[in-house]
mmCIF file of C-alpha atoms and ligand atoms in Angstrom:
data_model
loop_
_atom_site.group_PDB
_atom_site.id
_atom_site.type_symbol
_atom_site.label_atom_id
_atom_site.label_comp_id
_atom_site.label_asym_id
_atom_site.label_seq_id
_atom_site.Cartn_x
_atom_site.Cartn_y
_atom_site.Cartn_z
ATOM 1 C CA UNK A 1 -4.931 -15.898 -43.051
ATOM 2 C CA UNK A 2 -7.116 -12.931 -43.197
ATOM 3 C CA UNK A 3 -7.900 -11.105 -39.686
ATOM 4 C CA UNK A 4 -11.277 -11.393 -38.468
ATOM 5 C CA UNK A 5 -13.040 -7.836 -39.065
ATOM 6 C CA UNK A 6 -13.400 -7.172 -35.892
ATOM 7 C CA UNK A 7 -9.759 -7.598 -34.854
ATOM 8 C CA UNK A 8 -8.367 -3.334 -35.211
ATOM 9 C CA UNK A 9 -5.016 -2.790 -36.791
ATOM 10 C CA UNK A 10 -3.376 -2.310 -33.994
ATOM 11 C CA UNK A 11 -3.886 -5.729 -32.018
ATOM 12 C CA UNK A 12 -2.203 -7.883 -35.507
ATOM 13 C CA UNK A 13 1.038 -6.240 -34.033
ATOM 14 C CA UNK A 14 3.626 -8.487 -32.229
ATOM 15 C CA UNK A 15 5.231 -6.069 -29.765
ATOM 16 C CA UNK A 16 3.106 -4.652 -27.001
ATOM 17 C CA UNK A 17 4.860 -1.587 -27.534
ATOM 18 C CA UNK A 18 3.235 -1.257 -30.348
ATOM 19 C CA UNK A 19 -0.217 -1.539 -29.172
ATOM 20 C CA UNK A 20 -2.514 0.084 -26.889
ATOM 21 C CA UNK A 21 -3.227 -2.078 -23.932
ATOM 22 C CA UNK A 22 -5.830 -0.294 -21.858
ATOM 23 C CA UNK A 23 -6.415 -1.323 -18.110
ATOM 24 C CA UNK A 24 -10.152 -2.361 -18.415
ATOM 25 C CA UNK A 25 -10.382 -4.821 -21.293
ATOM 26 C CA UNK A 26 -13.381 -7.713 -22.550
ATOM 27 C CA UNK A 27 -11.543 -10.634 -21.815
ATOM 28 C CA UNK A 28 -10.971 -11.707 -18.055
ATOM 29 C CA UNK A 29 -11.677 -15.003 -17.901
ATOM 30 C CA UNK A 30 -9.225 -16.184 -20.978
ATOM 31 C CA UNK A 31 -6.399 -13.129 -19.360
ATOM 32 C CA UNK A 32 -6.613 -14.407 -15.874
ATOM 33 C CA UNK A 33 -6.061 -17.975 -16.740
ATOM 34 C CA UNK A 34 -3.168 -17.116 -19.565
ATOM 35 C CA UNK A 35 -2.010 -15.124 -16.482
ATOM 36 C CA UNK A 36 -2.078 -18.096 -14.197
ATOM 37 C CA UNK A 37 -0.229 -20.545 -16.591
ATOM 38 C CA UNK A 38 2.049 -17.424 -17.103
ATOM 39 C CA UNK A 39 2.868 -17.822 -13.346
ATOM 40 C CA UNK A 40 2.713 -20.812 -12.839
ATOM 41 C CA UNK A 41 5.934 -21.569 -15.803
ATOM 42 C CA UNK A 42 7.610 -18.246 -13.322
ATOM 43 C CA UNK A 43 7.244 -20.318 -10.413
ATOM 44 C CA UNK A 44 8.915 -23.200 -12.086
ATOM 45 C CA UNK A 45 11.279 -21.297 -13.627
ATOM 46 C CA UNK A 46 10.713 -21.450 -16.884
ATOM 47 C CA UNK A 47 11.146 -18.240 -18.118
ATOM 48 C CA UNK A 48 10.472 -18.527 -21.760
ATOM 49 C CA UNK A 49 6.624 -20.769 -20.690
ATOM 50 C CA UNK A 50 5.699 -17.960 -18.562
ATOM 51 C CA UNK A 51 6.441 -15.157 -21.264
ATOM 52 C CA UNK A 52 4.807 -16.426 -23.855
ATOM 53 C CA UNK A 53 1.353 -16.589 -21.878
ATOM 54 C CA UNK A 54 1.600 -13.408 -20.719
ATOM 55 C CA UNK A 55 1.805 -12.249 -24.449
ATOM 56 C CA UNK A 56 -0.825 -14.374 -25.355
ATOM 57 C CA UNK A 57 -3.331 -12.428 -23.000
ATOM 58 C CA UNK A 58 -1.842 -9.158 -23.350
ATOM 59 C CA UNK A 59 -3.452 -9.388 -26.765
ATOM 60 C CA UNK A 60 -6.633 -10.585 -25.579
ATOM 61 C CA UNK A 61 -6.324 -6.667 -23.562
ATOM 62 C CA UNK A 62 -6.524 -5.387 -27.085
ATOM 63 C CA UNK A 63 -9.530 -6.200 -28.542
ATOM 64 C CA UNK A 64 -12.618 -4.307 -28.753
ATOM 65 C CA UNK A 65 -15.253 -6.809 -27.576
ATOM 66 C CA UNK A 66 -14.900 -10.461 -25.863
ATOM 67 C CA UNK A 67 -13.750 -13.740 -27.877
ATOM 68 C CA UNK A 68 -16.736 -16.400 -28.463
ATOM 69 C CA UNK A 69 -15.551 -18.337 -30.868
ATOM 70 C CA UNK A 70 -11.822 -19.475 -32.408
ATOM 71 C CA UNK A 71 -12.772 -17.754 -35.482
ATOM 72 C CA UNK A 72 -12.606 -14.277 -33.636
ATOM 73 C CA UNK A 73 -8.661 -15.123 -33.085
ATOM 74 C CA UNK A 74 -7.536 -15.280 -37.076
ATOM 75 C CA UNK A 75 -5.103 -13.277 -37.266
ATOM 76 C CA UNK A 76 -3.484 -12.522 -34.005
ATOM 77 C CA UNK A 77 0.015 -12.958 -33.132
ATOM 78 C CA UNK A 78 1.331 -14.382 -29.769
ATOM 79 C CA UNK A 79 -1.059 -17.430 -29.293
ATOM 80 C CA UNK A 80 0.879 -20.533 -29.485
ATOM 81 C CA UNK A 81 -0.299 -24.151 -29.787
ATOM 82 C CA UNK A 82 -0.838 -24.112 -25.607
ATOM 83 C CA UNK A 83 -2.403 -20.974 -25.208
ATOM 84 C CA UNK A 84 -4.868 -21.439 -28.257
ATOM 85 C CA UNK A 85 -5.475 -24.779 -26.510
ATOM 86 C CA UNK A 86 -6.641 -23.398 -23.178
ATOM 87 C CA UNK A 87 -8.390 -21.152 -25.095
ATOM 88 C CA UNK A 88 -10.402 -23.239 -26.822
ATOM 89 C CA UNK A 89 -11.443 -25.110 -23.801
ATOM 90 C CA UNK A 90 -12.539 -22.275 -22.611
ATOM 91 C CA UNK A 91 -14.659 -21.141 -24.945
ATOM 92 C CA UNK A 92 -16.041 -24.025 -24.690
ATOM 93 C CA UNK A 93 -17.035 -25.859 -21.638
ATOM 94 C CA UNK A 94 -16.298 -22.258 -19.579
ATOM 95 C CA UNK A 95 -13.433 -23.177 -17.570
ATOM 96 C CA UNK A 96 -9.765 -25.109 -18.668
ATOM 97 C CA UNK A 97 -9.003 -28.123 -17.048
ATOM 98 C CA UNK A 98 -5.360 -27.449 -16.827
ATOM 99 C CA UNK A 99 -5.576 -24.200 -15.220
ATOM 100 C CA UNK A 100 -8.471 -25.202 -13.137
ATOM 101 C CA UNK A 101 -5.528 -28.009 -11.656
ATOM 102 C CA UNK A 102 -3.050 -25.708 -11.907
ATOM 103 C CA UNK A 103 -4.945 -23.558 -9.429
ATOM 104 C CA UNK A 104 -5.806 -26.420 -6.663
ATOM 105 C CA UNK A 105 -1.970 -27.708 -6.868
ATOM 106 C CA UNK A 106 -0.294 -27.431 -3.936
ATOM 107 C CA UNK A 107 3.014 -26.293 -5.200
ATOM 108 C CA UNK A 108 1.769 -23.693 -7.139
ATOM 109 C CA UNK A 109 -0.420 -22.369 -3.903
ATOM 110 C CA UNK A 110 2.717 -22.678 -2.046
ATOM 111 C CA UNK A 111 5.446 -21.361 -3.980
ATOM 112 C CA UNK A 112 2.807 -18.237 -4.863
ATOM 113 C CA UNK A 113 2.572 -18.275 -0.851
ATOM 114 C CA UNK A 114 6.566 -18.450 -0.300
ATOM 115 C CA UNK A 115 6.691 -15.578 -2.949
ATOM 116 C CA UNK A 116 4.247 -13.697 -1.341
ATOM 117 C CA UNK A 117 6.646 -12.962 1.148
ATOM 118 C CA UNK A 118 8.580 -8.905 0.066
ATOM 119 C CA UNK A 119 12.751 -10.771 0.096
ATOM 120 C CA UNK A 120 11.354 -14.077 -0.874
ATOM 121 C CA UNK A 121 12.393 -15.551 -4.398
ATOM 122 C CA UNK A 122 11.737 -18.359 -6.129
ATOM 123 C CA UNK A 123 14.634 -20.054 -5.541
ATOM 124 C CA UNK A 124 13.826 -20.280 -1.754
ATOM 125 C CA UNK A 125 9.959 -20.419 -1.793
ATOM 126 C CA UNK A 126 11.109 -23.734 -3.761
ATOM 127 C CA UNK A 127 14.066 -24.798 -1.250
ATOM 128 C CA UNK A 128 11.093 -24.401 1.308
ATOM 129 C CA UNK A 129 8.401 -26.040 -0.670
ATOM 130 C CA UNK A 130 10.962 -29.138 -0.765
ATOM 131 C CA UNK A 131 10.972 -28.789 3.505
ATOM 132 C CA UNK A 132 8.138 -28.552 3.882
ATOM 133 C CA UNK A 133 6.732 -25.353 4.675
ATOM 134 C CA UNK A 134 3.491 -23.764 2.528
ATOM 135 C CA UNK A 135 2.856 -20.515 4.003
ATOM 136 C CA UNK A 136 3.945 -17.523 6.014
ATOM 137 C CA UNK A 137 3.092 -18.312 9.442
ATOM 138 C CA UNK A 138 4.134 -22.490 8.762
ATOM 139 C CA UNK A 139 7.793 -19.330 7.874
ATOM 140 C CA UNK A 140 7.072 -17.772 10.756
ATOM 141 C CA UNK A 141 7.379 -21.237 13.359
ATOM 142 C CA UNK A 142 9.910 -22.415 11.424
ATOM 143 C CA UNK A 143 14.199 -22.810 12.023
ATOM 144 C CA UNK A 144 14.990 -20.659 9.151
ATOM 145 C CA UNK A 145 16.811 -18.256 8.976
ATOM 146 C CA UNK A 146 15.759 -15.039 7.704
ATOM 147 C CA UNK A 147 18.379 -12.248 6.160
ATOM 148 C CA UNK A 148 16.394 -8.343 7.016
ATOM 149 C CA UNK A 149 14.033 -8.244 4.474
ATOM 150 C CA UNK A 150 12.497 -11.692 4.748
ATOM 151 C CA UNK A 151 11.857 -11.034 7.943
ATOM 152 C CA UNK A 152 10.019 -7.516 7.728
ATOM 153 C CA UNK A 153 8.551 -9.647 5.317
ATOM 154 C CA UNK A 154 7.494 -12.609 7.292
ATOM 155 C CA UNK A 155 6.194 -9.464 10.345
ATOM 156 C CA UNK A 156 4.280 -7.398 8.248
ATOM 157 C CA UNK A 157 3.212 -9.894 5.489
ATOM 158 C CA UNK A 158 -0.477 -9.033 6.913
ATOM 159 C CA UNK A 159 -0.167 -5.490 5.660
ATOM 160 C CA UNK A 160 1.448 -5.963 2.556
ATOM 161 C CA UNK A 161 -0.639 -8.603 1.017
ATOM 162 C CA UNK A 162 -3.233 -6.250 1.240
ATOM 163 C CA UNK A 163 -3.804 -3.953 -2.144
ATOM 164 C CA UNK A 164 -2.291 -0.439 -1.089
ATOM 165 C CA UNK A 165 -5.330 2.016 -2.292
ATOM 166 C CA UNK A 166 -4.597 5.113 -4.874
ATOM 167 C CA UNK A 167 -5.441 7.566 -1.801
ATOM 168 C CA UNK A 168 -2.846 5.100 0.099
ATOM 169 C CA UNK A 169 -0.026 6.039 -2.695
ATOM 170 C CA UNK A 170 -1.290 9.550 -2.366
ATOM 171 C CA UNK A 171 -0.502 9.807 1.092
ATOM 172 C CA UNK A 172 2.663 8.863 0.625
ATOM 173 C CA UNK A 173 3.234 10.793 -2.086
ATOM 174 C CA UNK A 174 2.881 13.927 0.594
ATOM 175 C CA UNK A 175 5.306 12.082 2.758
ATOM 176 C CA UNK A 176 7.989 11.509 0.684
ATOM 177 C CA UNK A 177 7.432 15.024 -0.853
ATOM 178 C CA UNK A 178 7.996 16.659 2.379
ATOM 179 C CA UNK A 179 10.876 14.392 3.393
ATOM 180 C CA UNK A 180 12.673 15.605 -0.650
ATOM 181 C CA UNK A 181 12.077 18.979 0.157
ATOM 182 C CA UNK A 182 13.060 18.787 3.152
ATOM 183 C CA UNK A 183 16.550 17.754 2.540
ATOM 184 C CA UNK A 184 16.467 19.308 -1.484
ATOM 185 C CA UNK A 185 14.888 21.982 -2.475
ATOM 186 C CA UNK A 186 13.528 22.152 -5.863
ATOM 187 C CA UNK A 187 13.848 18.269 -6.092
ATOM 188 C CA UNK A 188 10.260 16.531 -8.188
ATOM 189 C CA UNK A 189 8.634 13.406 -7.468
ATOM 190 C CA UNK A 190 6.923 11.528 -9.998
ATOM 191 C CA UNK A 191 4.490 8.453 -8.991
ATOM 192 C CA UNK A 192 5.599 5.315 -11.208
ATOM 193 C CA UNK A 193 4.636 1.939 -11.894
ATOM 194 C CA UNK A 194 0.908 0.815 -11.840
ATOM 195 C CA UNK A 195 -0.768 3.994 -10.668
ATOM 196 C CA UNK A 196 0.594 6.048 -13.040
ATOM 197 C CA UNK A 197 -0.670 3.419 -15.663
ATOM 198 C CA UNK A 198 -4.155 4.310 -13.869
ATOM 199 C CA UNK A 199 -4.802 1.727 -11.613
ATOM 200 C CA UNK A 200 -6.369 1.482 -8.512
ATOM 201 C CA UNK A 201 -4.506 -0.597 -6.581
ATOM 202 C CA UNK A 202 -1.249 -1.881 -5.988
ATOM 203 C CA UNK A 203 0.941 -3.809 -4.204
ATOM 204 C CA UNK A 204 3.205 -1.290 -3.043
ATOM 205 C CA UNK A 205 3.278 2.764 -4.594
ATOM 206 C CA UNK A 206 7.238 3.422 -7.410
ATOM 207 C CA UNK A 207 8.522 7.592 -6.994
ATOM 208 C CA UNK A 208 10.990 8.479 -8.593
ATOM 209 C CA UNK A 209 13.083 11.333 -7.579
ATOM 210 C CA UNK A 210 15.285 14.152 -9.931
ATOM 211 C CA UNK A 211 16.181 17.546 -9.463
ATOM 212 C CA UNK A 212 16.367 19.646 -12.646
ATOM 213 C CA UNK A 213 20.153 20.615 -11.843
ATOM 214 C CA UNK A 214 22.278 17.968 -13.176
ATOM 215 C CA UNK A 215 24.609 16.558 -10.101
ATOM 216 C CA UNK A 216 21.689 17.439 -7.706
ATOM 217 C CA UNK A 217 20.579 14.261 -7.374
ATOM 218 C CA UNK A 218 24.252 12.782 -5.874
ATOM 219 C CA UNK A 219 23.788 11.212 -2.336
ATOM 220 C CA UNK A 220 20.721 12.332 -2.346
ATOM 221 C CA UNK A 221 19.077 8.988 -1.349
ATOM 222 C CA UNK A 222 21.025 8.542 2.152
ATOM 223 C CA UNK A 223 19.593 11.991 2.987
ATOM 224 C CA UNK A 224 16.073 11.132 2.307
ATOM 225 C CA UNK A 225 15.737 7.417 4.123
ATOM 226 C CA UNK A 226 17.301 9.171 6.865
ATOM 227 C CA UNK A 227 14.961 11.828 7.162
ATOM 228 C CA UNK A 228 12.533 9.055 6.939
ATOM 229 C CA UNK A 229 13.887 7.551 9.853
ATOM 230 C CA UNK A 230 14.543 10.037 11.424
ATOM 231 C CA UNK A 231 10.525 10.384 11.391
ATOM 232 C CA UNK A 232 9.715 7.341 11.970
ATOM 233 C CA UNK A 233 8.351 6.959 8.881
ATOM 234 C CA UNK A 234 10.007 3.449 8.031
ATOM 235 C CA UNK A 235 9.984 0.038 9.469
ATOM 236 C CA UNK A 236 12.161 -1.508 6.813
ATOM 237 C CA UNK A 237 14.336 0.177 3.776
ATOM 238 C CA UNK A 238 18.000 -1.012 2.526
ATOM 239 C CA UNK A 239 19.064 0.998 -0.706
ATOM 240 C CA UNK A 240 20.864 -0.894 -3.813
ATOM 241 C CA UNK A 241 22.384 0.976 -6.456
ATOM 242 C CA UNK A 242 19.781 0.273 -9.384
ATOM 243 C CA UNK A 243 20.662 -3.029 -10.217
ATOM 244 C CA UNK A 244 18.713 -2.850 -13.518
ATOM 245 C CA UNK A 245 21.782 -2.879 -16.002
ATOM 246 C CA UNK A 246 21.801 -6.705 -14.034
ATOM 247 C CA UNK A 247 19.082 -8.711 -15.154
ATOM 248 C CA UNK A 248 19.657 -10.477 -17.958
ATOM 249 C CA UNK A 249 18.442 -8.520 -20.487
ATOM 250 C CA UNK A 250 19.778 -5.571 -19.979
ATOM 251 C CA UNK A 251 21.140 -3.574 -23.063
ATOM 252 C CA UNK A 252 25.269 -5.094 -23.287
ATOM 253 C CA UNK A 253 26.888 -0.881 -23.062
ATOM 254 C CA UNK A 254 26.272 0.539 -19.355
ATOM 255 C CA UNK A 255 26.196 3.988 -19.387
ATOM 256 C CA UNK A 256 29.171 5.357 -17.021
ATOM 257 C CA UNK A 257 27.379 7.581 -14.787
ATOM 258 C CA UNK A 258 24.815 4.734 -13.396
ATOM 259 C CA UNK A 259 26.980 4.873 -9.868
ATOM 260 C CA UNK A 260 24.560 7.722 -8.961
ATOM 261 C CA UNK A 261 21.424 5.727 -9.983
ATOM 262 C CA UNK A 262 20.443 4.583 -6.922
ATOM 263 C CA UNK A 263 16.634 2.586 -5.662
ATOM 264 C CA UNK A 264 15.172 1.906 -2.178
ATOM 265 C CA UNK A 265 12.690 -0.909 -1.328
ATOM 266 C CA UNK A 266 11.188 0.110 2.118
ATOM 267 C CA UNK A 267 8.223 -0.572 3.915
ATOM 268 C CA UNK A 268 6.426 2.392 5.087
ATOM 269 C CA UNK A 269 4.327 3.256 8.299
ATOM 270 C CA UNK A 270 1.164 4.666 7.297
ATOM 271 C CA UNK A 271 -1.494 5.998 9.448
ATOM 272 C CA UNK A 272 -4.400 4.136 8.711
ATOM 273 C CA UNK A 273 -6.472 7.356 10.203
ATOM 274 C CA UNK A 274 -5.088 10.127 8.414
ATOM 275 C CA UNK A 275 -3.360 9.509 5.944
ATOM 276 C CA UNK A 276 -0.238 10.005 6.691
ATOM 277 C CA UNK A 277 3.066 8.260 7.274
ATOM 278 C CA UNK A 278 3.705 6.932 11.021
ATOM 279 C CA UNK A 279 4.257 9.499 14.492
ATOM 280 C CA UNK A 280 5.485 11.975 11.710
ATOM 281 C CA UNK A 281 1.359 14.220 12.652
ATOM 282 C CA UNK A 282 2.159 13.369 16.369
ATOM 283 C CA UNK A 283 4.626 15.303 18.687
ATOM 284 C CA UNK A 284 8.186 14.124 18.051
ATOM 285 C CA UNK A 285 9.158 10.735 18.797
ATOM 286 C CA UNK A 286 5.428 9.742 20.337
ATOM 287 C CA UNK A 287 3.974 6.155 19.661
ATOM 288 C CA UNK A 288 0.979 5.094 17.215
ATOM 289 C CA UNK A 289 -0.808 1.429 17.730
ATOM 290 C CA UNK A 290 0.535 0.867 20.001
ATOM 291 C CA UNK A 291 3.377 -1.351 18.046
ATOM 292 C CA UNK A 292 6.468 -0.023 19.129
ATOM 293 C CA UNK A 293 9.498 -2.004 20.517
ATOM 294 C CA UNK A 294 8.416 -4.953 18.498
ATOM 295 C CA UNK A 295 12.550 -5.681 16.848
ATOM 296 C CA UNK A 296 12.382 -6.863 13.295
ATOM 297 C CA UNK A 297 13.609 -10.594 14.411
ATOM 298 C CA UNK A 298 12.676 -11.006 17.582
ATOM 299 C CA UNK A 299 10.024 -12.904 18.020
ATOM 300 C CA UNK A 300 9.106 -13.406 14.549
ATOM 301 C CA UNK A 301 5.139 -14.586 15.220
ATOM 302 C CA UNK A 302 3.109 -12.138 12.138
ATOM 303 C CA UNK A 303 1.821 -9.640 13.454
ATOM 304 C CA UNK A 304 -1.524 -8.588 14.214
ATOM 305 C CA UNK A 305 -1.509 -5.879 15.987
ATOM 306 C CA UNK A 306 -1.436 -2.376 13.492
ATOM 307 C CA UNK A 307 -4.561 -1.391 14.006
ATOM 308 C CA UNK A 308 -3.423 2.998 14.114
ATOM 309 C CA UNK A 309 -1.075 2.187 11.202
ATOM 310 C CA UNK A 310 -0.605 -0.405 7.357
ATOM 311 C CA UNK A 311 2.645 -1.227 6.857
ATOM 312 C CA UNK A 312 2.986 0.076 3.247
ATOM 313 C CA UNK A 313 5.813 -1.204 0.402
ATOM 314 C CA UNK A 314 7.559 1.611 -1.303
ATOM 315 C CA UNK A 315 9.807 1.808 -4.328
ATOM 316 C CA UNK A 316 12.042 4.641 -4.010
ATOM 317 C CA UNK A 317 14.503 5.279 -7.543
ATOM 318 C CA UNK A 318 16.344 8.801 -7.720
ATOM 319 C CA UNK A 319 17.238 9.506 -11.046
ATOM 320 C CA UNK A 320 20.191 11.941 -12.514
ATOM 321 C CA UNK A 321 17.982 14.893 -14.921
ATOM 322 C CA UNK A 322 19.688 13.969 -17.992
ATOM 323 C CA UNK A 323 18.282 10.072 -17.899
ATOM 324 C CA UNK A 324 14.578 11.077 -16.176
ATOM 325 C CA UNK A 325 13.032 10.208 -19.719
ATOM 326 C CA UNK A 326 14.369 7.264 -19.909
ATOM 327 C CA UNK A 327 13.800 6.816 -15.777
ATOM 328 C CA UNK A 328 9.827 7.048 -15.996
ATOM 329 C CA UNK A 329 9.492 5.579 -18.773
ATOM 330 C CA UNK A 330 11.710 2.354 -17.687
ATOM 331 C CA UNK A 331 9.540 2.621 -14.399
ATOM 332 C CA UNK A 332 6.386 2.936 -15.492
ATOM 333 C CA UNK A 333 5.673 -0.564 -16.684
ATOM 334 C CA UNK A 334 4.035 -2.945 -17.419
ATOM 335 C CA UNK A 335 6.770 -5.631 -16.679
ATOM 336 C CA UNK A 336 5.904 -7.235 -19.497
ATOM 337 C CA UNK A 337 5.530 -4.287 -21.709
ATOM 338 C CA UNK A 338 8.841 -2.803 -20.908
ATOM 339 C CA UNK A 339 10.364 -6.458 -21.665
ATOM 340 C CA UNK A 340 9.009 -6.090 -25.489
ATOM 341 C CA UNK A 341 10.134 -2.327 -25.396
ATOM 342 C CA UNK A 342 13.758 -3.442 -25.249
ATOM 343 C CA UNK A 343 13.055 -6.800 -26.807
ATOM 344 C CA UNK A 344 11.465 -4.262 -29.897
ATOM 345 C CA UNK A 345 14.497 -2.149 -29.624
ATOM 346 C CA UNK A 346 17.915 -5.202 -30.040
ATOM 347 C CA UNK A 347 15.860 -6.808 -32.456
ATOM 348 C CA UNK A 348 13.936 -4.384 -34.588
ATOM 349 C CA UNK A 349 15.892 -1.653 -34.079
ATOM 350 C CA UNK A 350 19.646 -2.318 -33.140
ATOM 351 C CA UNK A 351 19.993 -0.643 -29.955
ATOM 352 C CA UNK A 352 19.515 -1.216 -26.196
ATOM 353 C CA UNK A 353 16.992 0.688 -23.950
ATOM 354 C CA UNK A 354 17.307 1.087 -20.115
ATOM 355 C CA UNK A 355 16.215 3.159 -17.763
ATOM 356 C CA UNK A 356 19.170 4.882 -18.115
ATOM 357 C CA UNK A 357 20.069 5.221 -21.796
ATOM 358 C CA UNK A 358 18.972 4.273 -25.018
ATOM 359 C CA UNK A 359 22.345 2.946 -27.818
ATOM 360 C CA UNK A 360 22.274 3.108 -31.043
ATOM 361 C CA UNK A 361 24.609 0.186 -31.618
ATOM 362 C CA UNK A 362 25.053 0.659 -35.565
ATOM 363 C CA UNK A 363 25.707 3.926 -34.933
ATOM 364 C CA UNK A 364 27.781 3.400 -32.123
ATOM 365 C CA UNK A 365 26.200 6.564 -29.903
ATOM 366 C CA UNK A 366 23.942 7.038 -27.273
ATOM 367 C CA UNK A 367 20.790 9.025 -28.929
ATOM 368 C CA UNK A 368 19.494 11.760 -26.054
ATOM 369 C CA UNK A 369 15.942 12.078 -24.733
ATOM 370 C CA UNK A 370 14.180 14.705 -22.320
ATOM 371 C CA UNK A 371 10.636 13.079 -22.505
ATOM 372 C CA UNK A 372 9.025 9.095 -23.263
ATOM 373 C CA UNK A 373 7.284 10.824 -26.440
ATOM 374 C CA UNK A 374 11.915 10.788 -27.976
ATOM 375 C CA UNK A 375 12.452 7.600 -26.987
ATOM 376 C CA UNK A 376 9.216 6.253 -28.746
ATOM 377 C CA UNK A 377 9.666 8.369 -31.447
ATOM 378 C CA UNK A 378 13.681 7.096 -31.490
ATOM 379 C CA UNK A 379 12.930 3.716 -31.238
ATOM 380 C CA UNK A 380 10.496 4.603 -34.482
ATOM 381 C CA UNK A 381 7.145 3.448 -32.368
ATOM 382 C CA UNK A 382 3.986 4.915 -32.241
ATOM 383 C CA UNK A 383 3.946 7.237 -28.613
ATOM 384 C CA UNK A 384 1.687 5.120 -26.060
ATOM 385 C CA UNK A 385 0.886 7.168 -23.107
ATOM 386 C CA UNK A 386 0.617 5.208 -19.107
ATOM 387 C CA UNK A 387 -2.759 4.371 -19.199
ATOM 388 C CA UNK A 388 -2.464 2.106 -21.727
ATOM 389 C CA UNK A 389 1.034 0.737 -21.381
ATOM 390 C CA UNK A 390 -1.065 -2.119 -18.785
ATOM 391 C CA UNK A 391 0.115 -5.333 -21.317
HETATM 392 N N1 LIG B 1 10.384 -3.158 -13.257
HETATM 393 C C1 LIG B 1 10.643 -3.237 -14.537
HETATM 394 N N2 LIG B 1 11.746 -4.681 -14.117
HETATM 395 C C2 LIG B 1 11.616 -4.849 -13.092
HETATM 396 C C3 LIG B 1 10.942 -4.161 -11.941
HETATM 397 C C4 LIG B 1 10.193 -3.251 -12.503
HETATM 398 O O1 LIG B 1 10.301 -3.313 -15.884
HETATM 399 N N3 LIG B 1 12.722 -6.243 -12.615
HETATM 400 C C5 LIG B 1 9.526 -1.625 -13.751
HETATM 401 C C6 LIG B 1 7.579 -1.875 -14.644
HETATM 402 C C7 LIG B 1 7.357 -2.313 -12.811
HETATM 403 C C8 LIG B 1 7.842 -0.921 -12.410
HETATM 404 O O2 LIG B 1 8.805 -1.131 -12.484
HETATM 405 O O3 LIG B 1 5.528 -1.726 -13.765
HETATM 406 C C9 LIG B 1 7.264 -1.321 -10.759
HETATM 407 O O4 LIG B 1 7.609 -1.953 -10.832
HETATM 408 P P1 LIG B 1 6.035 -2.985 -9.442
HETATM 409 O O5 LIG B 1 6.739 -4.387 -9.240
HETATM 410 O O6 LIG B 1 5.891 -2.300 -8.553
HETATM 411 O O7 LIG B 1 5.441 -2.548 -10.843
HETATM 412 P P2 LIG B 1 3.811 -2.684 -11.111
HETATM 413 O O8 LIG B 1 3.517 -1.370 -10.341
HETATM 414 O O9 LIG B 1 3.807 -2.197 -12.453
HETATM 415 O O10 LIG B 1 2.890 -3.448 -10.172
HETATM 416 P P3 LIG B 1 1.358 -3.213 -8.810
HETATM 417 O O11 LIG B 1 0.715 -2.221 -9.154
HETATM 418 O O12 LIG B 1 1.427 -4.745 -8.370
HETATM 419 O O13 LIG B 1 2.772 -2.194 -7.637
HETATM 420 MG MG1 LIG B 2 4.267 -0.791 -7.876
#
């Protein structure tokens, strides 16, 4: 097949990390349809199918114009029979029966609503679905035992289901900056995740924290959390050793200093009027919003009283300076872009990439890098800036 003239050379590359994928593109109807099928497959724990649909959607995002005919797709990789069938139907009829019946199915809607609760994964959502639960308020009314993350998820669901704006992300950035400077002057924070890729809203706010003097970052997370807690900024937090490497497509050889790497899943209390966090702007111990005293778990009715403040999901990651480039690349996303980088590294370069390090399995050594540019270069890839990693 000869590539159609409208297809740019880079769109013919089969790994998302070889291509530029901007945020705004020309095929939203098609990509939303394919991503819905991807999401449905993920909710049904069919990972292979989910990734196939996501890759198909991603390739359409790289095209310089809207697809109008099937011939426009000639020469494009990543489009399997099933995706092509869906696209064809949409081009002909304006919609796809499979997509619409999935969109309206009780199972898809319920699993999406239930996994939309912070702390609830696919397995739990499925069990609850089989037990007759359909939405967060069913969960709140049920007798289900919830862990502390899920309790917070139900309690703050209304706020957490709203998108976080860039202005809110910046306001949270100021609070985190202040916390970090209080406990470790000279430490640096970087906004990562979707906001670093140029997104205007997100489901959470992601930060990476480091210090230019290697080792200084050790023990930083508990101190930051403690400071935030004394300021009344945190509605929920759980700190873990970063489990990034334990994901099944993580590299086979974790670096030995990975124990220092830490991640905190949290929920911030962001003041709506000032953009400041919680009672920070108030007198110490002051109360905002009139909702104090609602101990998480004491009464699991979803709360609607947070008029003075908004609950916002915030992820904090601490990285040693020597791993900063890898951490920055690993936490900027998108998820598909990350997955494709690791697949490229493994399949094409015999290397293992993580958010800590890059290991060359042929040379049996780690490849050092302090910037994202150097990592792309080690991988034999053209540098793709964050705004073009929206695969
Ligand atoms: N990440 C990853 N694999 C995971 C978790 C995270 O590769 N299992 C990386 C890629 C993500 C980034 O971390 O882009 C942040 O995770 P989010 O879930 O917050 O994703 P985004 O920030 O991209 O999306 P949103 O804007 O919805 O927050
Ligand atoms: Mg995010």
